CSV table of C-alpha atoms in Angstrom, one decimal:
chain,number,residue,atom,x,y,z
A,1,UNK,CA,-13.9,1.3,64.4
A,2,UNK,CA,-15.6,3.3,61.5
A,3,UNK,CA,-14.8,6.5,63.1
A,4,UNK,CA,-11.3,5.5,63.7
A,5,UNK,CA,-11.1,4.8,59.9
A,6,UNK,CA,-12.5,8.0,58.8
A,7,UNK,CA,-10.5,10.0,61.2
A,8,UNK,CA,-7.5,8.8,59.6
A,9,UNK,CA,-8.9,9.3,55.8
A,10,UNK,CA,-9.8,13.3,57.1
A,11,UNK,CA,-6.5,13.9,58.8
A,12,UNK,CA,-4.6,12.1,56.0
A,13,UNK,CA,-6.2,14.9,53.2
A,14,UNK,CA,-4.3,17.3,55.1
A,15,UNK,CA,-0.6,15.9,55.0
A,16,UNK,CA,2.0,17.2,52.5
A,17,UNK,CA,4.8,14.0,51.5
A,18,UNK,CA,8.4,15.8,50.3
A,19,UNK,CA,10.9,13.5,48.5
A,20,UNK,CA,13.9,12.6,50.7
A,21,UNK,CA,17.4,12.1,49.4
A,22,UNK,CA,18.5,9.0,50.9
A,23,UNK,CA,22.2,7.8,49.3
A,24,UNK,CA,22.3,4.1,49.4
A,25,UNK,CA,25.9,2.8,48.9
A,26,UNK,CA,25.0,-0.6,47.1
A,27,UNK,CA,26.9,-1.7,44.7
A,28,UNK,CA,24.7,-3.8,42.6
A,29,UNK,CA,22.3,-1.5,42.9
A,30,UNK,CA,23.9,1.5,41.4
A,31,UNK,CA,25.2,-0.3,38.3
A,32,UNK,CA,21.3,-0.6,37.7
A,33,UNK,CA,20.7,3.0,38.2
A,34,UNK,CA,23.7,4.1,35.9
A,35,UNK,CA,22.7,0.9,33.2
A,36,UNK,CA,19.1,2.3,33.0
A,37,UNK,CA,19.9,6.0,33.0
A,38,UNK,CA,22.6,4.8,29.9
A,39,UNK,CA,20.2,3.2,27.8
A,40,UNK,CA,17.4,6.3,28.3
A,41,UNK,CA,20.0,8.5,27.4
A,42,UNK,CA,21.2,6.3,24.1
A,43,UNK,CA,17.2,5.6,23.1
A,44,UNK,CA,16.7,9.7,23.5
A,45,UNK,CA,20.2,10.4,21.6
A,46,UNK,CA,20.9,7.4,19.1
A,47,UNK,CA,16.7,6.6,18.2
A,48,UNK,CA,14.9,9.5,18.9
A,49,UNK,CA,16.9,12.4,18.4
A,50,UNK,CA,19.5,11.3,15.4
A,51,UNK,CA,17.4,8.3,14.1
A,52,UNK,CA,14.1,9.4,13.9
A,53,UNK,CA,15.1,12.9,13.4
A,54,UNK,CA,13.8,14.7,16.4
A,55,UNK,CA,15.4,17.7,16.0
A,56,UNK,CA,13.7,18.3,12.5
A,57,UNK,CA,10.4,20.0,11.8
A,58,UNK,CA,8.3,18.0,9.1
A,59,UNK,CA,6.3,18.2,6.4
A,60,UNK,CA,4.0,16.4,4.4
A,61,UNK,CA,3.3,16.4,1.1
A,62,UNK,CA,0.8,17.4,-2.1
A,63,UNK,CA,1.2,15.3,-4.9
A,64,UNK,CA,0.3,14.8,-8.8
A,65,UNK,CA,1.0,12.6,-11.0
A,66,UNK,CA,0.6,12.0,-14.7
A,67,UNK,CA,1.8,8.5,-17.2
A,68,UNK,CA,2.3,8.3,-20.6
A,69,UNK,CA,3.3,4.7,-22.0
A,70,UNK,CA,4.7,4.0,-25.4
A,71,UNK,CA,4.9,0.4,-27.6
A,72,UNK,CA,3.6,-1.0,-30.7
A,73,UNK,CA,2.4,-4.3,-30.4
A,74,UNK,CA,1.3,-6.4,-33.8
A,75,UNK,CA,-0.2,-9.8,-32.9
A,76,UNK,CA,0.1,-11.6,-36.5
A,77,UNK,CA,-0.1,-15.3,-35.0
A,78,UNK,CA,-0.3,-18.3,-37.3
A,79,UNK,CA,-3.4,-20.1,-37.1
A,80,UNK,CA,-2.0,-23.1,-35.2
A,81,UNK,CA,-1.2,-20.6,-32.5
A,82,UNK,CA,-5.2,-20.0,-32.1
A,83,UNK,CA,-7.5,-21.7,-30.1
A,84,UNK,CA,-9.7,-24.0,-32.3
A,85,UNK,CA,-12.8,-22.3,-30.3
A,86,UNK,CA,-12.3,-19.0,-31.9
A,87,UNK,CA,-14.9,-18.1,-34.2
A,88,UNK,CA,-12.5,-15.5,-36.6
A,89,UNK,CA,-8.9,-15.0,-35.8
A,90,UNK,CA,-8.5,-12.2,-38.4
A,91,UNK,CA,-10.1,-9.9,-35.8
A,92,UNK,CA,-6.9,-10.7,-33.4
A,93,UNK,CA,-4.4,-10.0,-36.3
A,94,UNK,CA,-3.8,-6.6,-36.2
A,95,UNK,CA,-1.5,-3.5,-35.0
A,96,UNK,CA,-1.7,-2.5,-31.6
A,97,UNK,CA,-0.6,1.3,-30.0
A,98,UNK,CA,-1.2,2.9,-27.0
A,99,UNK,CA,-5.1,4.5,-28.4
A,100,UNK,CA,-5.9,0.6,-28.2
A,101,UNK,CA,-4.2,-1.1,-25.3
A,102,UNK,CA,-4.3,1.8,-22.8
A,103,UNK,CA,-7.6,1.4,-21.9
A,104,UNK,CA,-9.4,4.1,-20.4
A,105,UNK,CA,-7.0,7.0,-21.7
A,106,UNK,CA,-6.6,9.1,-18.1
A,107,UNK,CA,-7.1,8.0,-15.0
A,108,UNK,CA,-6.2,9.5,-12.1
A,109,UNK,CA,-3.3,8.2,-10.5
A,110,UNK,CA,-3.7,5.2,-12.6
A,111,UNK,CA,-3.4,3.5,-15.8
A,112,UNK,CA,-4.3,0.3,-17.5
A,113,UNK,CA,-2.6,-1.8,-19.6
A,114,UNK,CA,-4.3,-4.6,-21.7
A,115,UNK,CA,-2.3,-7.7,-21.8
A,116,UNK,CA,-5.2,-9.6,-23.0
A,117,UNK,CA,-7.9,-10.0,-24.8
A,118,UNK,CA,-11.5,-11.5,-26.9
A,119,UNK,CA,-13.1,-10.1,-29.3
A,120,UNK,CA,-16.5,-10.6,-30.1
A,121,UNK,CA,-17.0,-8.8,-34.0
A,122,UNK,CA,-20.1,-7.5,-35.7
A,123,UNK,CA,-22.5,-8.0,-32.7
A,124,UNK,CA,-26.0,-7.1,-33.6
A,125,UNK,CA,-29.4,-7.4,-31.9
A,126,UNK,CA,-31.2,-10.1,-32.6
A,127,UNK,CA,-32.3,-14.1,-31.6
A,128,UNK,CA,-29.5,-16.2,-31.5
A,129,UNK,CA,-28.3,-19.8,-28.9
A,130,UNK,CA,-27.3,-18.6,-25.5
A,131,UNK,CA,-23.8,-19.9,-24.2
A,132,UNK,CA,-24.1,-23.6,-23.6
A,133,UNK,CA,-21.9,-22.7,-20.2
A,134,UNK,CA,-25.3,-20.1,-19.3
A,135,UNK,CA,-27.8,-21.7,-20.3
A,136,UNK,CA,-28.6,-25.8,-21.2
A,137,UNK,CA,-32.2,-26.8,-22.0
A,138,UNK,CA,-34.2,-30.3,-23.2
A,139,UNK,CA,-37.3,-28.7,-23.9
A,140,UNK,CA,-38.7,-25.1,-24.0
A,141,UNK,CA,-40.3,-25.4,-20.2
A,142,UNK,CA,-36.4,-24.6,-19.3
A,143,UNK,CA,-36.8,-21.6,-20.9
A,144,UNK,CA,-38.9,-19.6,-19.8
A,145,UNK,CA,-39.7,-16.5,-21.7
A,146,UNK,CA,-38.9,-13.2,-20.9
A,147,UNK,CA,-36.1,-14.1,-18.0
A,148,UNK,CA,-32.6,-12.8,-18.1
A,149,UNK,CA,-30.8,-14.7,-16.1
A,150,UNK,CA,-27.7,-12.8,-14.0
A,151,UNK,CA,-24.8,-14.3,-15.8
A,152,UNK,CA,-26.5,-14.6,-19.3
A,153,UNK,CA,-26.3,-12.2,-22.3
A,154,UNK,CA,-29.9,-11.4,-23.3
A,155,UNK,CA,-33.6,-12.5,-22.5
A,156,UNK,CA,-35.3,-15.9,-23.2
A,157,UNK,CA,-38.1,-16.0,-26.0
A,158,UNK,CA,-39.3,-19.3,-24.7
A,159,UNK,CA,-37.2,-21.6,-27.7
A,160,UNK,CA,-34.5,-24.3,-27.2
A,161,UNK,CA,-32.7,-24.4,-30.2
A,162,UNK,CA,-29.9,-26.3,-31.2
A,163,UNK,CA,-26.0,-24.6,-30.0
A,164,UNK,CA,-24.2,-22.8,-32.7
A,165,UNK,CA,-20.9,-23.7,-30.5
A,166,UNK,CA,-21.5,-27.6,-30.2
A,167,UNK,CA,-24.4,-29.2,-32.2
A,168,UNK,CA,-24.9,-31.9,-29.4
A,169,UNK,CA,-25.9,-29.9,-27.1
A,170,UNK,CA,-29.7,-27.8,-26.4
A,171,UNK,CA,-29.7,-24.4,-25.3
A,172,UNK,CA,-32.2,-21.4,-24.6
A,173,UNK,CA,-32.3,-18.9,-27.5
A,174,UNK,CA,-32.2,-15.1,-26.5
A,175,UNK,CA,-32.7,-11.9,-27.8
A,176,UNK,CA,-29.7,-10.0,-27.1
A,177,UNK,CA,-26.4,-9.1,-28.7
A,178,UNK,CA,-25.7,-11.8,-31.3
A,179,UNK,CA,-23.2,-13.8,-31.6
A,180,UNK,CA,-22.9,-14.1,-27.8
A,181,UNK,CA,-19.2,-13.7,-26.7
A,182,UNK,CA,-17.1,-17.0,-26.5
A,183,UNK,CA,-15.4,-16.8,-23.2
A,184,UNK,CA,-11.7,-18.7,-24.5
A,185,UNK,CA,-8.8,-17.1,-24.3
A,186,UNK,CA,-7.3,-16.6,-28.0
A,187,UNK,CA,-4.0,-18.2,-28.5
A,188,UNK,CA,-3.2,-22.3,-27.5
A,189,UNK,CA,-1.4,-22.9,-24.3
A,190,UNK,CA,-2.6,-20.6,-21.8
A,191,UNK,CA,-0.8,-17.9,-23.2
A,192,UNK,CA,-1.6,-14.0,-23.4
A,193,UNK,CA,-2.4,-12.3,-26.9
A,194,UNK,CA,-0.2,-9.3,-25.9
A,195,UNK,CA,2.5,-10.7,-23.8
A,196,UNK,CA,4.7,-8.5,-25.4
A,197,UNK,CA,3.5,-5.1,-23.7
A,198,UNK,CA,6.0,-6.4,-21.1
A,199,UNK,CA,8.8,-4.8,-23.3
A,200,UNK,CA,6.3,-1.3,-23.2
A,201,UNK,CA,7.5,1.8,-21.5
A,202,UNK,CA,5.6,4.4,-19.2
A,203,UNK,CA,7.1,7.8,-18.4
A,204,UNK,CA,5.9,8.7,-14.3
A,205,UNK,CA,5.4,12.1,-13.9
A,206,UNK,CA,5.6,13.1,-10.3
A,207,UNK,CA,5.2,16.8,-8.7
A,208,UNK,CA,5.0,17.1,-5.5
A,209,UNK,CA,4.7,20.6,-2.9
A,210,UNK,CA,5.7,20.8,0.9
A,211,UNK,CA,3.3,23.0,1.8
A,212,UNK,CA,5.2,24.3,5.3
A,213,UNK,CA,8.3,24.6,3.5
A,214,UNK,CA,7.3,26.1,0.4
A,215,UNK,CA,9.5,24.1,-1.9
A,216,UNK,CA,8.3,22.0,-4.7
A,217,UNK,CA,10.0,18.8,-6.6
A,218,UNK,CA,9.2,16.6,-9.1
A,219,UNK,CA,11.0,13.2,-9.7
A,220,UNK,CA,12.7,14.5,-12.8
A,221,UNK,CA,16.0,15.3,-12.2
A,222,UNK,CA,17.0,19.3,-13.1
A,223,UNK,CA,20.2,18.0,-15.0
A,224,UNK,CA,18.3,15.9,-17.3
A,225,UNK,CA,17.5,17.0,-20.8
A,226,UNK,CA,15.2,15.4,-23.7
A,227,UNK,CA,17.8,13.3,-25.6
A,228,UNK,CA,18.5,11.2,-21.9
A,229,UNK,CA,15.1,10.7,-21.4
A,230,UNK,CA,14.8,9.3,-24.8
A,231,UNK,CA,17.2,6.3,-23.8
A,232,UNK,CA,17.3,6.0,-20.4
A,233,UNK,CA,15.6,3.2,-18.4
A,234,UNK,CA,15.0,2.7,-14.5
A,235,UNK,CA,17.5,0.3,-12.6
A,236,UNK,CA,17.4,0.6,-9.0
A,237,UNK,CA,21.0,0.2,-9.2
A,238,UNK,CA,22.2,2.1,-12.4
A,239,UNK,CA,19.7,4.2,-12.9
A,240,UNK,CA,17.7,4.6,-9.9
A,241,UNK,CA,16.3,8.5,-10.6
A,242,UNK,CA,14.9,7.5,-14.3
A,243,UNK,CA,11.5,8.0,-14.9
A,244,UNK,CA,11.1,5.6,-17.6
A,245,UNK,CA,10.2,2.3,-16.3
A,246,UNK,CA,10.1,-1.0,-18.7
A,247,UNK,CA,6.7,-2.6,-17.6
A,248,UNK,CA,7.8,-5.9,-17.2
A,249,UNK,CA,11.1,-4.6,-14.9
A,250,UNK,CA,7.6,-3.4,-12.3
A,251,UNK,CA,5.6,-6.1,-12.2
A,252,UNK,CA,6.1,-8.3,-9.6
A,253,UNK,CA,6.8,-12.0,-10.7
A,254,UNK,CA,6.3,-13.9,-14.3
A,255,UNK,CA,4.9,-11.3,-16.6
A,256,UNK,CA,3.7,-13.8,-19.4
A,257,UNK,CA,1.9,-16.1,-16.4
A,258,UNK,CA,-0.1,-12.4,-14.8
A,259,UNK,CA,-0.9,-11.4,-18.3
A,260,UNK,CA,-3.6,-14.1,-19.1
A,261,UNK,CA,-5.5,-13.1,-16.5
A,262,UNK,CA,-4.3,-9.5,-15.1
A,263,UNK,CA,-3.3,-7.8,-11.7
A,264,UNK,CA,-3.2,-4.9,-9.9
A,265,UNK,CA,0.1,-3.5,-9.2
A,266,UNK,CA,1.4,-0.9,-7.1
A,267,UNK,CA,4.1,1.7,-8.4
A,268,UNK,CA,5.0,3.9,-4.8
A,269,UNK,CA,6.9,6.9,-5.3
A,270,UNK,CA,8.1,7.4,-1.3
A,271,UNK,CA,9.7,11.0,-1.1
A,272,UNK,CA,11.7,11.1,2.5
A,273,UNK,CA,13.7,14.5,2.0
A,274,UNK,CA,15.7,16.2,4.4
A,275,UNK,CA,16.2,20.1,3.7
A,276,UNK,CA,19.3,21.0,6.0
A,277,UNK,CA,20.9,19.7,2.8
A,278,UNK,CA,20.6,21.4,-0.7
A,279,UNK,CA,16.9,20.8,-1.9
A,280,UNK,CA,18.4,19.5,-4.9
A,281,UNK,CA,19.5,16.5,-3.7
A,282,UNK,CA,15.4,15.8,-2.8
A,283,UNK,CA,14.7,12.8,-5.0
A,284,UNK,CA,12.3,10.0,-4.8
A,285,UNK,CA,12.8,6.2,-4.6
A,286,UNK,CA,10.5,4.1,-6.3
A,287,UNK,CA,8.5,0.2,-4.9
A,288,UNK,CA,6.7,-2.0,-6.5
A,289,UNK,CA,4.2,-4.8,-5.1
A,290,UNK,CA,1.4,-6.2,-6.5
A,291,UNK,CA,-1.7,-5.9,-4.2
A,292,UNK,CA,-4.6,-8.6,-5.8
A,293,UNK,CA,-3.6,-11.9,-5.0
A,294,UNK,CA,-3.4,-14.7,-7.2
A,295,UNK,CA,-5.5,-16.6,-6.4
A,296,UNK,CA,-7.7,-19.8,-8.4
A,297,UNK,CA,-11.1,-18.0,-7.5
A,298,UNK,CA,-12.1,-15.1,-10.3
A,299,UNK,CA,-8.4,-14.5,-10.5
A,300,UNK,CA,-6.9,-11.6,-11.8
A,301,UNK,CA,-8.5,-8.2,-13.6
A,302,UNK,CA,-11.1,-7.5,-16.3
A,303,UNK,CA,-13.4,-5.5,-17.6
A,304,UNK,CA,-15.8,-5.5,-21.1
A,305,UNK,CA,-16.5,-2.2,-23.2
A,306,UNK,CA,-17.5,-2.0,-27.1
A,307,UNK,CA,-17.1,-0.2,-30.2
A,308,UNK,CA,-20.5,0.7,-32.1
A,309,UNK,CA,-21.0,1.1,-35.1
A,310,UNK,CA,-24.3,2.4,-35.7
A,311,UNK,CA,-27.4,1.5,-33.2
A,312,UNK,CA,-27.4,-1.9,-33.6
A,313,UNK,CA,-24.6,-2.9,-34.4
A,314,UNK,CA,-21.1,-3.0,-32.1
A,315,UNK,CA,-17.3,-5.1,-31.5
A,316,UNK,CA,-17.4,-6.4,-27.9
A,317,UNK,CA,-14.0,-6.6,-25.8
A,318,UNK,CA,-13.1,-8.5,-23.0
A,319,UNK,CA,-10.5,-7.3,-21.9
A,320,UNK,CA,-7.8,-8.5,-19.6
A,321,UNK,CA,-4.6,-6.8,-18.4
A,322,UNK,CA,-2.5,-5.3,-15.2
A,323,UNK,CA,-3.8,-2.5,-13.7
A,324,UNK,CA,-1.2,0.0,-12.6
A,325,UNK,CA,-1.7,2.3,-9.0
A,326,UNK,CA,0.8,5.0,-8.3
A,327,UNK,CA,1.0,5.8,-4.7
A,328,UNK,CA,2.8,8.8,-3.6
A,329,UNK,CA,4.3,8.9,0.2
A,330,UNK,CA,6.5,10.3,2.5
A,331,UNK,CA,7.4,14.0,4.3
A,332,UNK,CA,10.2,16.7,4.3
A,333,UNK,CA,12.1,17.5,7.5
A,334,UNK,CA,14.0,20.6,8.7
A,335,UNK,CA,16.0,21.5,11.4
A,336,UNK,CA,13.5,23.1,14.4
A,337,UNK,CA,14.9,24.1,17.9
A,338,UNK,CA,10.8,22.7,19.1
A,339,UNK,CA,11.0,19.4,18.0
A,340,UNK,CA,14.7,19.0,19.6
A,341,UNK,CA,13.9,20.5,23.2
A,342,UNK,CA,10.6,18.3,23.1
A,343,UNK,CA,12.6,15.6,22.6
A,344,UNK,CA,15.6,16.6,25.0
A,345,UNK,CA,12.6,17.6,27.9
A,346,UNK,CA,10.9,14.0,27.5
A,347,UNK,CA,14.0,12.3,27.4
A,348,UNK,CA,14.6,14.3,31.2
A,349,UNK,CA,11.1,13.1,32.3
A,350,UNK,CA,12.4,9.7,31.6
A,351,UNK,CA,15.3,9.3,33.5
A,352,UNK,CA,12.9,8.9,36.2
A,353,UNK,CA,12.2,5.4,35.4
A,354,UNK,CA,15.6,5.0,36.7
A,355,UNK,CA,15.2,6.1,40.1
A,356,UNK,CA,12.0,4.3,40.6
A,357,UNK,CA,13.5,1.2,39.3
A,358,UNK,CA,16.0,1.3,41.7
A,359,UNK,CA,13.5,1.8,44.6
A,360,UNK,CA,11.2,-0.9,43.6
A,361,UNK,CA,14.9,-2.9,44.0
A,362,UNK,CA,16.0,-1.5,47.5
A,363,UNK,CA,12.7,-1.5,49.2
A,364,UNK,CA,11.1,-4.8,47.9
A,365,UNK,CA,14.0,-7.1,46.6
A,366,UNK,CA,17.2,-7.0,48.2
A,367,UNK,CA,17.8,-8.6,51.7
A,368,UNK,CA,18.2,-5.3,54.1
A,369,UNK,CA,15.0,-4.3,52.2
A,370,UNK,CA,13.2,-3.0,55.7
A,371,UNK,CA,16.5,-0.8,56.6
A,372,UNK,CA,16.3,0.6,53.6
A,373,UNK,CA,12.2,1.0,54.1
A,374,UNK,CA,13.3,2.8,57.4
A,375,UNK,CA,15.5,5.6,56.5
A,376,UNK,CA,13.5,5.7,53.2
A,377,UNK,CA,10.3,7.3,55.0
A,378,UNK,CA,9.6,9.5,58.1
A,379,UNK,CA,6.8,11.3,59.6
A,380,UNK,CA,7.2,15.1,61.0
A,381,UNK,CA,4.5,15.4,63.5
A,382,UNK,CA,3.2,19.6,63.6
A,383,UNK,CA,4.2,21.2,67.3
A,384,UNK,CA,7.1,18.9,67.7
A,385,UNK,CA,10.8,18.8,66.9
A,386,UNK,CA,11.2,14.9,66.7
A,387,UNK,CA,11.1,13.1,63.9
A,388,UNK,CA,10.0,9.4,64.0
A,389,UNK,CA,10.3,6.6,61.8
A,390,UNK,CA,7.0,5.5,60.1
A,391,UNK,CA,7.4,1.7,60.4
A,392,UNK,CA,3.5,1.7,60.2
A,393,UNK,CA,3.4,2.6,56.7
A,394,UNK,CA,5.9,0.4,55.7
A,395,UNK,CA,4.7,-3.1,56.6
């Protein structure tokens, strides 16, 4: 039995199968064969041909990009409008320009804009009460000296002392930055100090190079001169190629609600040009998302930096506003005779699924299946000039 087995596994390495035209007039079944070989044909020709541009050459792209943004913002609230927690709101009565709000400067491929803020004036070092929300004691065995706990703003020098923010209440003193900062947000009412950036504008300055191609764009369009940019604004519908975007027209929902707290938002700049037309009619389109979420949990965006005056002596910010992300995508095609016979040769290779479709139909699913299996394969035995049916390889 073994060597009747491996007989036929040596002989069988040295037989050569030919594919056999065998025309089956079925009716059903060619209307599968012509309904798969039609949709191949449409999926090479409608999708991946004129669609998905398979007979274009691409290229990606090299990108910079540079923001300026422009408002005046002057936060002259009455004192109603103030929190009663806030120590001194003439620090929040002031002018605000770009030097103050845009906070750092440069950033690449990014800017900040504070919508937000508390100040914490004429900070020097020096013993004062910790934050009752840091730090609660009853008797100087809570406070131990020399510890700095993570969330606190100085070191313990072993006192309890009395709260400078509510007499009731016991805390550790510290020697740190004094006054510590008063974690409130400025105005009554949940709202933001500088709502108003919303009406701010920042210019986008995109360049961008196809490095195959050798052509180079930038989202400003050729026929615009200085006096349009001066009082133009972007409207996807209107105006969709201005640069000049009104802050509160990009951010994605209720701009007074984010500006409490802060977000981070997405600007993306998604170039899709096709060269067999004039380059000049290369422009980009412009989405915005934000990409935090809003959540109840450490919502939002913040970040603290001071002014110092001196050594010892310095304003603390807190500040809070919407961080801004510019995200440059997308390619350049041209026509390529590669791309198309790639396509055109795999779309070939396909229409085979037809034929085996078909024969996965005839031999296995319809009725005269095994009179289809006969005339479908036969053996050619070497020496002879008969040719018999292989019903042995078909059952």
């Amino acid at each position: 039995m073994t060597s009747s087995k491996f007989n036929t596994f040596f002989w069988g390495l040295f037989e050569y199968y030919t594919p056999k035209i065998v025309l089956i007039k079925n009716i059903k079944v060619g209307i599968l064969n012509r309904f798969v070989q039609l949709a191949i044909i449409s999926y090479i020709i409608g999708y991946a041909i004129i669609y998905n541009k398979g007979y274009q050459d691409f290229s990606t792209i090299e990108s910079s990009v540079t923001t300026k943004v422009k408002g005046i913002a002057y936060t002259n609230f009455s004192k109603s409008d103030f929190n009663d927690r806030v120590p001194d709101v003439e620090v929040y009565r002031r002018i605000w320009d770009t030097a103050d709000y845009v906070v750092p400067p440069s950033e690449s491929n990014a800017f900040f804009v504070i919508t937000n803020i508390v100040i914490t004036a004429n900070q020097t070092q020096g013993k004062c009460p910790e934050d009752p929300d840091v730090s609660k004691c009853f008797s100087e065995l809570d406070c131990k000296p020399g510890t700095a706990p993570i969330t606190g703003n100085g070191v313990y020098t072993g006192k309890c002392v009395t709260s400078d923010q509510n007499s009731t209440l016991k805390v550790c003193q510290i020697y740190g930055w004094c006054p510590v900062e008063r974690d409130v947000n400025p105005l009554k009412d949940n709202k933001a100090l500088l709502a108003s950036t919303k009406k701010f504008t920042v210019l986008v300055k995109n360049f961008v190079d196809f490095p195959k191609f050798k052509i180079r764009r930038r989202n400003i369009p050729d026929y615009y001169d200085d006096k349009y940019l001066k009082h133009c604004n972007y409207d996807p519908v209107n105006d969709p190629l201005c640069p000049i975007f009104v802050l509160k027209d990009i951010v994605p929902g209720n701009y007074d609600e984010i500006a409490v707290k802060g977000a981070a938002v997405a600007i993306i700049i998604d170039w899709q040009c096709d060269f067999d037309y004039s380059e000049s009619k290369c422009y980009p389109k412009y989405q915005f998302r934000r990409l935090d979420e809003n959540s109840p949990i450490s919502p939002g965006l913040n970040f603290r930096y001071a002014h110092y005056y001196g050594d010892s002596e310095r304003t603390l910010y807190k500040a809070y506003g919407i961080k801004f992300i510019l995200m440059t995508q997308g390619r350049g095609g041209k026509f390529s005779i590669v791309p198309l016979l790639l396509n055109i040769g795999s779309g070939l290779g396909l229409l085979a699924v037809a034929t085996i479709l078909c024969d996965v139909v005839v031999l296995y699913i319809v009725k005269k299946k095994y009179l289809y299996k006969s005339v479908k394969y036969q053996s050619v035995m070497e020496g002879t000039e008969n040719v018999r049916e292989e019903q042995s390889r078909i059952h």
